[in-house]
CSV table of C-alpha atoms and ligand atoms in Angstrom, one decimal:
chain,number,residue,atom,x,y,z
A,33,UNK,CA,0.0,0.0,0.0
A,34,UNK,CA,1.3,3.4,-1.1
A,35,UNK,CA,1.3,6.0,1.7
A,36,UNK,CA,-0.1,9.5,0.9
A,37,UNK,CA,2.4,12.1,0.2
A,38,UNK,CA,1.9,14.3,3.3
A,39,UNK,CA,4.3,16.3,5.4
A,40,UNK,CA,3.8,14.0,8.3
A,41,UNK,CA,6.1,15.8,10.8
A,42,UNK,CA,4.6,19.1,9.8
A,43,UNK,CA,1.0,18.1,10.6
A,44,UNK,CA,-0.7,19.8,13.5
A,45,UNK,CA,-3.8,18.6,15.5
A,46,UNK,CA,-6.3,19.5,12.9
A,47,UNK,CA,-8.9,17.8,10.6
A,48,UNK,CA,-7.5,16.4,7.4
A,49,UNK,CA,-10.2,14.6,5.5
A,50,UNK,CA,-9.4,10.9,4.7
A,51,UNK,CA,-11.1,8.7,2.2
A,52,UNK,CA,-13.4,6.3,4.2
A,53,UNK,CA,-15.5,6.6,7.3
A,54,UNK,CA,-17.7,4.1,9.1
A,55,UNK,CA,-21.5,4.7,9.6
A,56,UNK,CA,-24.2,2.7,11.3
A,57,UNK,CA,-27.8,3.9,12.0
A,58,UNK,CA,-30.1,3.0,14.9
A,59,UNK,CA,-33.7,2.8,13.9
A,60,UNK,CA,-36.8,0.8,15.1
A,61,UNK,CA,-34.9,-0.3,18.1
A,62,UNK,CA,-31.8,-1.8,16.4
A,63,UNK,CA,-28.5,-0.9,14.8
A,64,UNK,CA,-28.2,-1.7,11.1
A,65,UNK,CA,-25.3,-3.6,9.7
A,66,UNK,CA,-23.3,-0.5,9.0
A,67,UNK,CA,-20.4,0.0,6.6
A,68,UNK,CA,-17.8,2.3,5.1
A,69,UNK,CA,-18.7,5.4,3.0
A,70,UNK,CA,-16.8,8.1,1.2
A,71,UNK,CA,-19.3,10.7,2.2
A,72,UNK,CA,-17.9,13.0,4.9
A,73,UNK,CA,-21.0,15.1,5.2
A,74,UNK,CA,-24.1,14.5,7.4
A,75,UNK,CA,-27.5,15.8,6.5
A,76,UNK,CA,-29.8,16.2,9.5
A,77,UNK,CA,-33.3,17.5,10.2
A,78,UNK,CA,-33.3,20.9,11.8
A,79,UNK,CA,-34.9,19.5,14.9
A,80,UNK,CA,-32.5,16.5,15.4
A,81,UNK,CA,-32.0,15.6,19.0
A,82,UNK,CA,-28.3,16.4,18.8
A,83,UNK,CA,-28.9,19.9,17.6
A,84,UNK,CA,-31.6,20.8,20.2
A,85,UNK,CA,-30.5,19.0,23.4
A,86,UNK,CA,-26.9,18.0,22.7
A,87,UNK,CA,-27.4,14.3,22.8
A,88,UNK,CA,-24.0,13.3,21.6
A,89,UNK,CA,-20.9,11.6,22.8
A,90,UNK,CA,-17.5,10.6,21.4
A,91,UNK,CA,-14.3,8.6,21.9
A,92,UNK,CA,-10.7,9.2,20.8
A,93,UNK,CA,-7.9,6.7,20.1
A,94,UNK,CA,-4.9,6.4,17.7
A,95,UNK,CA,-3.4,4.0,15.1
A,96,UNK,CA,0.4,3.8,15.0
A,97,UNK,CA,2.9,2.3,12.6
A,98,UNK,CA,5.3,0.1,14.7
A,99,UNK,CA,9.0,-0.2,14.2
A,100,UNK,CA,8.5,-3.4,12.2
A,101,UNK,CA,5.9,-1.8,9.9
A,102,UNK,CA,2.6,-3.2,11.4
A,103,UNK,CA,-0.4,-0.9,11.9
A,104,UNK,CA,-1.8,-1.2,15.4
A,105,UNK,CA,-4.3,0.5,17.8
A,106,UNK,CA,-4.0,0.7,21.5
A,107,UNK,CA,-6.6,-0.9,23.8
A,108,UNK,CA,-9.6,-0.2,21.5
A,109,UNK,CA,-11.7,-2.5,23.7
A,110,UNK,CA,-11.5,0.1,26.5
A,111,UNK,CA,-12.8,2.8,24.2
A,112,UNK,CA,-15.7,0.5,23.3
A,113,UNK,CA,-16.5,-0.1,26.9
A,114,UNK,CA,-16.2,3.6,27.9
A,115,UNK,CA,-18.5,4.6,25.0
A,116,UNK,CA,-20.9,1.9,26.0
A,117,UNK,CA,-21.0,3.4,29.6
A,118,UNK,CA,-21.3,7.0,28.2
A,119,UNK,CA,-24.2,6.0,25.9
A,120,UNK,CA,-26.1,4.5,28.8
A,121,UNK,CA,-25.8,7.6,30.9
A,122,UNK,CA,-27.1,9.7,28.0
A,123,UNK,CA,-30.0,7.4,27.3
A,124,UNK,CA,-28.5,6.5,23.9
A,125,UNK,CA,-28.5,2.9,22.6
A,126,UNK,CA,-25.0,1.6,23.3
A,127,UNK,CA,-23.1,0.4,20.2
A,128,UNK,CA,-22.1,-3.2,20.7
A,129,UNK,CA,-18.5,-3.4,22.0
A,130,UNK,CA,-17.3,-6.1,19.6
A,131,UNK,CA,-18.8,-4.2,16.7
A,132,UNK,CA,-17.1,-1.0,17.9
A,133,UNK,CA,-13.7,-2.7,17.7
A,134,UNK,CA,-14.4,-4.3,14.3
A,135,UNK,CA,-15.5,-0.9,13.0
A,136,UNK,CA,-12.3,0.8,14.3
A,137,UNK,CA,-10.3,-1.9,12.5
A,138,UNK,CA,-12.3,-1.5,9.3
A,139,UNK,CA,-11.9,2.2,9.1
A,140,UNK,CA,-8.2,2.2,9.9
A,141,UNK,CA,-7.6,-0.5,7.3
A,142,UNK,CA,-9.5,1.5,4.7
A,143,UNK,CA,-7.4,4.5,5.4
A,144,UNK,CA,-4.1,2.7,5.8
A,145,UNK,CA,-2.5,5.1,3.4
A,146,UNK,CA,-3.0,7.9,5.9
A,147,UNK,CA,-1.4,6.1,8.9
A,148,UNK,CA,1.8,8.0,9.3
A,149,UNK,CA,5.1,6.0,8.9
A,150,UNK,CA,7.1,4.9,11.9
A,151,UNK,CA,9.5,7.5,13.2
A,152,UNK,CA,7.6,10.5,11.8
A,153,UNK,CA,6.1,11.2,15.3
A,154,UNK,CA,2.7,11.5,13.6
A,155,UNK,CA,-0.3,9.2,14.2
A,156,UNK,CA,-3.7,8.5,12.8
A,157,UNK,CA,-6.3,9.9,15.2
A,158,UNK,CA,-9.6,7.9,15.3
A,159,UNK,CA,-12.8,9.6,16.3
A,160,UNK,CA,-15.8,7.4,17.1
A,161,UNK,CA,-19.0,9.4,17.9
A,162,UNK,CA,-22.7,9.0,18.2
A,163,UNK,CA,-25.7,11.4,18.1
A,164,UNK,CA,-29.5,11.6,18.1
A,165,UNK,CA,-30.8,12.1,14.6
A,166,UNK,CA,-34.6,12.3,14.6
A,167,UNK,CA,-36.6,15.4,15.4
A,168,UNK,CA,-36.9,16.0,19.2
A,169,UNK,CA,-38.7,19.1,20.5
A,170,UNK,CA,-40.3,17.9,23.8
A,171,UNK,CA,-37.3,17.0,26.1
A,172,UNK,CA,-36.7,13.3,25.7
A,173,UNK,CA,-34.1,10.9,24.3
A,174,UNK,CA,-34.1,10.6,20.5
A,175,UNK,CA,-35.5,7.4,18.9
A,176,UNK,CA,-32.9,7.3,16.1
A,177,UNK,CA,-29.1,7.6,16.2
A,178,UNK,CA,-26.1,7.5,14.1
A,179,UNK,CA,-22.7,6.0,15.1
A,180,UNK,CA,-19.7,7.1,13.0
A,181,UNK,CA,-16.0,6.8,13.0
A,182,UNK,CA,-13.7,9.1,11.0
A,183,UNK,CA,-9.9,9.2,11.0
A,184,UNK,CA,-7.5,12.1,10.6
A,185,UNK,CA,-3.7,12.1,10.5
A,186,UNK,CA,-2.2,14.3,13.3
A,187,UNK,CA,1.3,15.5,13.8
A,188,UNK,CA,3.8,14.9,16.6
A,189,UNK,CA,2.4,16.4,19.8
A,190,UNK,CA,5.7,17.7,21.0
A,191,UNK,CA,7.3,19.5,18.1
A,192,UNK,CA,10.9,20.3,19.2
A,193,UNK,CA,10.7,18.7,22.6
A,194,UNK,CA,8.1,18.6,25.4
A,195,UNK,CA,8.1,22.0,27.0
A,196,UNK,CA,6.4,21.9,30.4
A,197,UNK,CA,3.1,23.7,30.6
A,198,UNK,CA,1.8,26.4,33.0
A,199,UNK,CA,-1.7,25.8,34.3
A,200,UNK,CA,-4.1,27.9,36.4
A,201,UNK,CA,-6.5,26.8,39.0
A,202,UNK,CA,-9.9,27.5,37.5
A,203,UNK,CA,-12.7,29.5,39.2
A,204,UNK,CA,-15.2,27.4,37.1
A,205,UNK,CA,-16.2,23.8,37.8
A,206,UNK,CA,-15.8,21.1,35.1
A,207,UNK,CA,-18.2,18.5,36.6
A,208,UNK,CA,-20.7,18.3,39.4
A,209,UNK,CA,-20.8,15.5,41.9
A,210,UNK,CA,-23.2,12.9,40.5
A,211,UNK,CA,-23.1,14.7,37.1
A,212,UNK,CA,-21.5,13.7,33.8
A,213,UNK,CA,-17.8,14.3,34.5
A,214,UNK,CA,-17.1,10.5,34.2
A,215,UNK,CA,-18.4,10.1,30.7
A,216,UNK,CA,-17.1,11.4,27.4
A,217,UNK,CA,-20.1,13.6,26.5
A,218,UNK,CA,-19.8,16.6,24.1
A,219,UNK,CA,-21.6,18.7,26.7
A,220,UNK,CA,-18.6,18.5,29.1
A,221,UNK,CA,-16.5,20.2,26.4
A,222,UNK,CA,-19.1,22.8,25.4
A,223,UNK,CA,-19.2,24.2,28.9
A,224,UNK,CA,-15.4,24.1,29.2
A,225,UNK,CA,-14.8,26.4,26.2
A,226,UNK,CA,-15.4,29.6,28.0
A,227,UNK,CA,-13.0,28.7,30.9
A,228,UNK,CA,-10.3,27.6,28.4
A,229,UNK,CA,-10.6,30.7,26.3
A,230,UNK,CA,-10.2,32.8,29.4
A,231,UNK,CA,-7.2,30.7,30.6
A,232,UNK,CA,-5.5,31.1,27.2
A,233,UNK,CA,-6.2,34.8,27.2
A,234,UNK,CA,-4.5,35.0,30.6
A,235,UNK,CA,-1.5,33.1,29.2
A,236,UNK,CA,-2.1,29.6,30.6
A,237,UNK,CA,-2.1,26.4,28.7
A,238,UNK,CA,-4.8,24.6,30.6
A,239,UNK,CA,-7.2,24.9,33.6
A,240,UNK,CA,-6.8,22.7,36.7
A,241,UNK,CA,-10.3,22.0,37.9
A,242,UNK,CA,-10.9,21.3,41.6
A,243,UNK,CA,-13.8,19.2,42.9
A,244,UNK,CA,-17.0,21.3,42.7
A,245,UNK,CA,-18.4,20.4,46.1
A,246,UNK,CA,-15.4,21.5,48.3
A,247,UNK,CA,-12.9,23.1,46.0
A,248,UNK,CA,-10.2,21.4,47.9
A,249,UNK,CA,-9.4,18.3,45.8
A,250,UNK,CA,-7.7,18.0,42.4
A,251,UNK,CA,-9.9,16.7,39.6
A,252,UNK,CA,-8.5,17.1,36.0
A,253,UNK,CA,-8.1,19.6,33.2
A,254,UNK,CA,-10.6,20.0,30.4
A,255,UNK,CA,-9.3,17.0,28.6
A,256,UNK,CA,-6.6,15.2,30.5
A,257,UNK,CA,-6.1,13.4,33.8
A,258,UNK,CA,-3.3,14.4,36.3
A,259,UNK,CA,-0.4,12.2,37.3
A,260,UNK,CA,1.9,13.4,40.1
A,261,UNK,CA,5.2,12.0,41.3
A,262,UNK,CA,6.1,12.3,45.0
A,263,UNK,CA,9.6,13.3,46.1
A,264,UNK,CA,10.2,9.6,47.0
A,265,UNK,CA,9.3,8.4,43.6
A,266,UNK,CA,5.7,7.2,44.0
A,267,UNK,CA,3.2,7.9,41.2
A,268,UNK,CA,-0.1,9.3,42.4
A,269,UNK,CA,-3.3,10.0,40.4
A,270,UNK,CA,-6.5,11.7,41.8
A,271,UNK,CA,-9.5,9.4,42.5
A,272,UNK,CA,-12.9,10.9,42.0
A,273,UNK,CA,-16.3,9.9,40.6
A,274,UNK,CA,-16.4,13.0,38.4
A,275,UNK,CA,-13.1,12.4,36.6
A,276,UNK,CA,-13.1,10.9,33.1
A,277,UNK,CA,-11.4,7.5,33.3
A,278,UNK,CA,-8.5,8.2,30.9
A,279,UNK,CA,-7.2,5.0,29.2
A,280,UNK,CA,-3.8,6.5,29.0
A,281,UNK,CA,-3.7,7.3,32.7
A,282,UNK,CA,-4.9,3.8,33.6
A,283,UNK,CA,-2.3,2.3,31.3
A,284,UNK,CA,0.5,4.5,32.8
A,285,UNK,CA,-0.4,3.3,36.3
A,286,UNK,CA,0.2,-0.3,35.1
A,287,UNK,CA,3.4,0.7,33.3
A,288,UNK,CA,4.6,2.4,36.6
A,289,UNK,CA,4.0,-0.7,38.6
A,290,UNK,CA,4.8,-3.5,36.1
A,291,UNK,CA,7.5,-2.0,33.9
A,292,UNK,CA,9.2,0.5,36.2
A,293,UNK,CA,8.7,-1.2,39.6
A,294,UNK,CA,7.3,2.0,41.1
A,295,UNK,CA,4.5,2.3,43.6
A,296,UNK,CA,1.4,3.8,42.0
A,297,UNK,CA,-1.6,4.9,43.9
A,298,UNK,CA,-5.1,6.3,42.9
A,299,UNK,CA,-6.4,8.3,45.8
A,300,UNK,CA,-7.9,11.6,46.6
A,301,UNK,CA,-5.4,14.4,46.1
A,302,UNK,CA,-5.8,17.6,48.1
A,303,UNK,CA,-4.8,20.8,46.3
A,304,UNK,CA,-2.8,21.7,49.4
A,305,UNK,CA,-0.5,18.7,48.8
A,306,UNK,CA,0.3,19.7,45.2
A,307,UNK,CA,3.2,22.0,46.2
A,308,UNK,CA,5.0,18.9,47.7
A,309,UNK,CA,5.1,16.8,44.6
A,310,UNK,CA,8.3,16.5,42.5
A,311,UNK,CA,6.7,16.1,39.1
A,312,UNK,CA,3.3,16.7,37.4
A,313,UNK,CA,2.0,15.6,34.1
A,314,UNK,CA,-1.3,15.5,32.1
A,315,UNK,CA,-2.3,12.3,30.4
A,316,UNK,CA,-4.5,11.6,27.5
A,317,UNK,CA,-4.4,9.9,24.1
A,318,UNK,CA,-3.2,13.1,22.3
A,319,UNK,CA,0.1,13.6,24.1
A,320,UNK,CA,0.4,10.5,26.3
A,321,UNK,CA,1.9,12.8,29.0
A,322,UNK,CA,2.5,16.5,28.8
A,323,UNK,CA,4.8,17.7,31.6
A,324,UNK,CA,3.5,20.5,33.9
A,325,UNK,CA,6.1,22.9,35.2
A,326,UNK,CA,4.0,25.4,37.1
A,327,UNK,CA,0.5,25.8,38.5
A,328,UNK,CA,-0.8,29.3,39.4
A,329,UNK,CA,-3.5,29.6,42.0
A,330,UNK,CA,-4.7,33.2,42.0
A,331,UNK,CA,-1.3,34.7,41.8
A,332,UNK,CA,0.4,32.1,44.0
A,333,UNK,CA,2.8,30.0,42.0
A,334,UNK,CA,3.6,26.3,42.5
A,335,UNK,CA,6.8,25.5,40.7
A,336,UNK,CA,7.7,21.8,40.4
A,337,UNK,CA,11.4,20.9,40.9
A,338,UNK,CA,11.5,19.3,37.4
A,339,UNK,CA,11.4,22.9,36.1
A,340,UNK,CA,10.3,24.6,32.9
A,341,UNK,CA,12.8,23.1,30.5
A,342,UNK,CA,12.1,19.4,30.3
A,343,UNK,CA,10.0,16.5,31.6
A,344,UNK,CA,10.7,15.2,35.0
A,345,UNK,CA,12.8,12.0,35.1
A,346,UNK,CA,9.9,9.7,36.1
A,347,UNK,CA,7.5,11.4,33.8
A,348,UNK,CA,10.0,10.8,31.0
A,349,UNK,CA,10.4,7.1,31.9
A,350,UNK,CA,6.6,6.7,31.9
A,351,UNK,CA,6.3,8.5,28.5
A,352,UNK,CA,9.1,6.5,26.9
A,353,UNK,CA,7.8,3.2,28.2
A,354,UNK,CA,4.2,3.6,27.1
A,355,UNK,CA,5.2,5.0,23.7
A,356,UNK,CA,7.7,2.2,23.4
A,357,UNK,CA,4.8,-0.3,23.9
A,358,UNK,CA,2.6,1.6,21.4
A,359,UNK,CA,5.3,1.7,18.7
A,360,UNK,CA,6.2,-2.0,19.1
A,361,UNK,CA,9.7,-1.4,20.7
A,362,UNK,CA,8.7,-3.0,24.0
A,363,UNK,CA,6.6,-6.1,24.7
A,364,UNK,CA,3.0,-5.1,25.5
A,365,UNK,CA,0.9,-6.6,28.3
A,366,UNK,CA,-1.6,-9.1,27.0
A,367,UNK,CA,-4.3,-7.5,24.8
A,368,UNK,CA,-3.0,-3.9,24.7
A,369,UNK,CA,-1.9,-3.9,21.1
A,370,UNK,CA,-4.5,-4.8,18.4
A,371,UNK,CA,-3.0,-5.2,15.0
A,372,UNK,CA,-4.9,-4.1,11.8
A,373,UNK,CA,-4.5,-6.7,9.1
B,101,PLP,C1,-10.7,11.9,26.7
B,101,PLP,C2,-10.4,12.6,28.0
B,101,PLP,C3,-9.3,12.3,28.7
B,101,PLP,C4,-8.2,11.4,28.3
B,101,PLP,O1,-8.6,10.0,28.1
B,101,PLP,P1,-7.7,9.0,27.2
B,101,PLP,O2,-8.6,7.8,27.2
B,101,PLP,O3,-6.5,8.8,27.9
B,101,PLP,O4,-7.6,9.6,25.9
B,101,PLP,C5,-9.1,12.9,30.0
B,101,PLP,N1,-10.1,13.8,30.4
B,101,PLP,C6,-11.2,14.1,29.7
B,101,PLP,C7,-12.2,15.0,30.3
B,101,PLP,C8,-11.4,13.5,28.5
B,101,PLP,O5,-12.5,13.8,27.8
């Protein structure tokens, strides 16, 4: 298969239309058999449930070219499971998990020419999503839905090295207790746009959200979970029912324990403790881990000893080990790497 002639290393994180996408429709109480299409556009009724009451959710994962030239995805079964849970919370018909994984494989295979080559630093981003399609004006769940997956090649996240980020503690809340913070719903992102625009205008890369009920505990940013490293080398991640369960973060906790022999703990993290950590990172599919150098809380600065020039040493080891697994340089745990054939 001939690769597309794209400037892989020069790609950003933007939409580049690829040739095929997957579509399945839910009607009369069941999902149809689904399939690939070249049509990138969606025609909807003006009163579609997604347009009126934001009944939509999504997932995000990547396909990689390994060192030995295979195309693989990373733990797509966990994306299938998380989208299943999200759909249930939004009163949407869950897309069957096995079919989700098969659809991911089909759409990546159909766009294999867009999977960036090994060593370019670029990857193929995969975006599954679902939305209510029939007219809904009285507030209720839609009766008809569409599930789609498109792919788009994205460039290396860290161009010219991973520069540590500066975050600010947000005055806004991301997720209410017993709300929707733990599911990947578009609505969580819609309400985060104003806080992120304000943070960017003030010169910060991301918001650190605290728990809405007490404003004393660390939750996450708009789109990534926190990992901290203590001064004695233990990896700590916040535990909360209103955090989105990041697959990257869950995988890094296993990498810390099984590959690096570190202690790794998921527990409540009070904001007051943050100043005592040695390293801080943000984890998600896009960057794996972005190092955080500084957190500003209403003028008070917390500066991590790892500094503003490079990743902390344990953050770097975690990053290198997980990307090593994803790129086929290290042996993966059972079931983590799914090859597209
Ligand atoms: C998607 C997402 C993450 C990262 O999850 P991954 O599965 O690691 O990509 C973290 N926080 C939020 C709010 C998210 O939506």
